[in-house]
Amino acid sequence: MDWTEEARDGAIVAAPAGRVDESTAAAFGTQLEGVVERSAAAGARLIVDFAGIEYMSSRGLRALTLAKRKADAAGVRILLAQPNEIVREILAISRYDKLFGVTDTVEAALTA
C-alpha cells in the first residue's frame, strides 16, 4: 500500500492507494492513526483521499473505526473524499457514510 500526505488549506490530505484487505489493513490503520496524531498536533482537519483505494474489507473498516475514536478524542474531524463506486457502496452498506463525511472531491472536503 502506498501512502502520501500533504497540507492544504488548514487540512492534512492523506492519499492511500491500493487495496485495504487482510494483508494491508494493519499498515493502513497504523498510517491512519499516525496522520490523526499529526492532524491533532497541527490543529488541522483530516481528509482521506480514497481515489486510490480499489477495495476495502471489514478489516479496513475496523481501522477506520479505531482512527475515528482517536480523532474524536483529539478533536480532529475526518472526511473521506472521492471513493470509487465499490468503496462508496461498502461505506453505505456498513453505514460508515453516516459516521464520516463523504465527499465527491477533495476540494469539496476542504470547504466542508
Short mmCIF file of C-alpha atoms in Angstrom, two decimals:
data_model
loop_
_atom_site.label_atom_id
_atom_site.label_comp_id
_atom_site.label_asym_id
_atom_site.label_seq_id
_atom_site.Cartn_x
_atom_site.Cartn_y
_atom_site.Cartn_z
CA MET A 1 0.00 0.00 0.00
CA ASP A 2 1.26 3.44 -0.93
CA TRP A 3 0.60 6.50 1.23
CA THR A 4 1.19 10.20 0.64
CA GLU A 5 0.24 13.26 2.67
CA GLU A 6 0.14 16.99 2.07
CA ALA A 7 -1.02 20.05 3.99
CA ARG A 8 -3.72 22.03 2.16
CA ASP A 9 -5.91 24.89 3.34
CA GLY A 10 -5.83 24.03 7.05
CA ALA A 11 -6.19 20.31 6.47
CA ILE A 12 -3.95 17.32 6.04
CA VAL A 13 -4.85 15.36 2.93
CA ALA A 14 -3.78 11.73 3.17
CA ALA A 15 -3.90 9.67 -0.01
CA PRO A 16 -3.60 5.92 0.45
CA ALA A 17 -3.51 3.78 -2.68
CA GLY A 18 -4.16 0.09 -3.27
CA ARG A 19 -6.39 -2.48 -1.67
CA VAL A 20 -7.21 -2.40 2.04
CA ASP A 21 -7.65 -6.05 2.92
CA GLU A 22 -6.33 -8.63 5.35
CA SER A 23 -2.75 -8.22 4.15
CA THR A 24 -2.67 -4.40 4.20
CA ALA A 25 -5.22 -3.33 6.84
CA ALA A 26 -2.69 -3.20 9.69
CA ALA A 27 -0.38 -0.89 7.73
CA PHE A 28 -3.38 1.22 6.66
CA GLY A 29 -4.50 1.53 10.29
CA THR A 30 -1.02 2.45 11.51
CA GLN A 31 -0.67 5.14 8.84
CA LEU A 32 -4.18 6.45 9.53
CA GLU A 33 -3.68 6.69 13.30
CA GLY A 34 -0.34 8.43 12.73
CA VAL A 35 -1.91 11.08 10.50
CA VAL A 36 -4.68 11.58 13.07
CA GLU A 37 -1.96 12.40 15.62
CA ARG A 38 -0.23 14.77 13.20
CA SER A 39 -3.56 16.43 12.40
CA ALA A 40 -4.27 16.94 16.10
CA ALA A 41 -0.82 18.44 16.66
CA ALA A 42 -1.32 20.81 13.71
CA GLY A 43 -4.92 21.71 14.64
CA ALA A 44 -5.98 20.52 11.19
CA ARG A 45 -8.86 18.57 9.73
CA LEU A 46 -8.03 15.23 8.14
CA ILE A 47 -9.16 14.41 4.65
CA VAL A 48 -8.55 10.88 3.46
CA ASP A 49 -8.49 10.87 -0.34
CA PHE A 50 -9.93 7.48 -1.28
CA ALA A 51 -9.41 7.94 -5.04
CA GLY A 52 -6.57 5.42 -4.98
CA ILE A 53 -8.36 2.81 -2.86
CA GLU A 54 -9.60 -0.01 -5.07
CA TYR A 55 -11.31 -2.08 -2.34
CA MET A 56 -11.78 -2.09 1.43
CA SER A 57 -12.51 -5.15 3.55
CA SER A 58 -14.03 -5.29 7.03
CA ARG A 59 -10.51 -5.02 8.46
CA GLY A 60 -10.11 -1.69 6.68
CA LEU A 61 -13.42 -0.56 8.18
CA ARG A 62 -12.14 -1.57 11.61
CA ALA A 63 -9.03 0.56 11.03
CA LEU A 64 -11.33 3.49 10.19
CA THR A 65 -13.29 2.89 13.40
CA LEU A 66 -10.16 2.92 15.54
CA ALA A 67 -8.86 6.05 13.82
CA LYS A 68 -12.23 7.79 14.31
CA ARG A 69 -12.17 7.03 18.04
CA LYS A 70 -8.69 8.51 18.26
CA ALA A 71 -9.70 11.51 16.13
CA ASP A 72 -12.83 12.18 18.19
CA ALA A 73 -10.79 12.13 21.39
CA ALA A 74 -8.29 14.57 19.84
CA GLY A 75 -10.91 16.87 18.31
CA VAL A 76 -9.97 16.00 14.73
CA ARG A 77 -12.66 15.78 12.05
CA ILE A 78 -12.10 13.08 9.43
CA LEU A 79 -13.63 13.42 5.97
CA LEU A 80 -13.47 10.75 3.27
CA ALA A 81 -13.11 12.11 -0.25
CA GLN A 82 -13.77 10.65 -3.69
CA PRO A 83 -14.29 6.95 -3.02
CA ASN A 84 -14.92 4.88 -6.13
CA GLU A 85 -18.32 3.20 -6.62
CA ILE A 86 -17.26 -0.05 -4.94
CA VAL A 87 -15.84 1.67 -1.86
CA ARG A 88 -18.80 4.07 -1.71
CA GLU A 89 -21.15 1.06 -1.66
CA ILE A 90 -19.08 -0.60 1.10
CA LEU A 91 -19.27 2.63 3.13
CA ALA A 92 -23.04 2.84 2.57
CA ILE A 93 -23.78 -0.81 3.42
CA SER A 94 -21.73 -0.57 6.61
CA ARG A 95 -23.30 2.86 7.35
CA TYR A 96 -19.84 4.42 7.60
CA ASP A 97 -21.14 7.13 5.32
CA LYS A 98 -23.17 8.23 8.36
CA LEU A 99 -20.13 8.23 10.68
CA PHE A 100 -17.82 10.12 8.35
CA GLY A 101 -18.43 12.99 5.99
CA VAL A 102 -18.07 11.62 2.46
CA THR A 103 -17.50 13.99 -0.45
CA ASP A 104 -17.12 13.56 -4.20
CA THR A 105 -13.86 15.53 -4.34
CA VAL A 106 -11.01 16.65 -2.12
CA GLU A 107 -11.94 20.24 -2.93
CA ALA A 108 -15.46 19.67 -1.57
CA ALA A 109 -13.97 18.20 1.62
CA LEU A 110 -11.71 21.23 2.02
CA THR A 111 -14.76 23.52 2.06
CA ALA A 112 -17.00 21.24 4.15
#
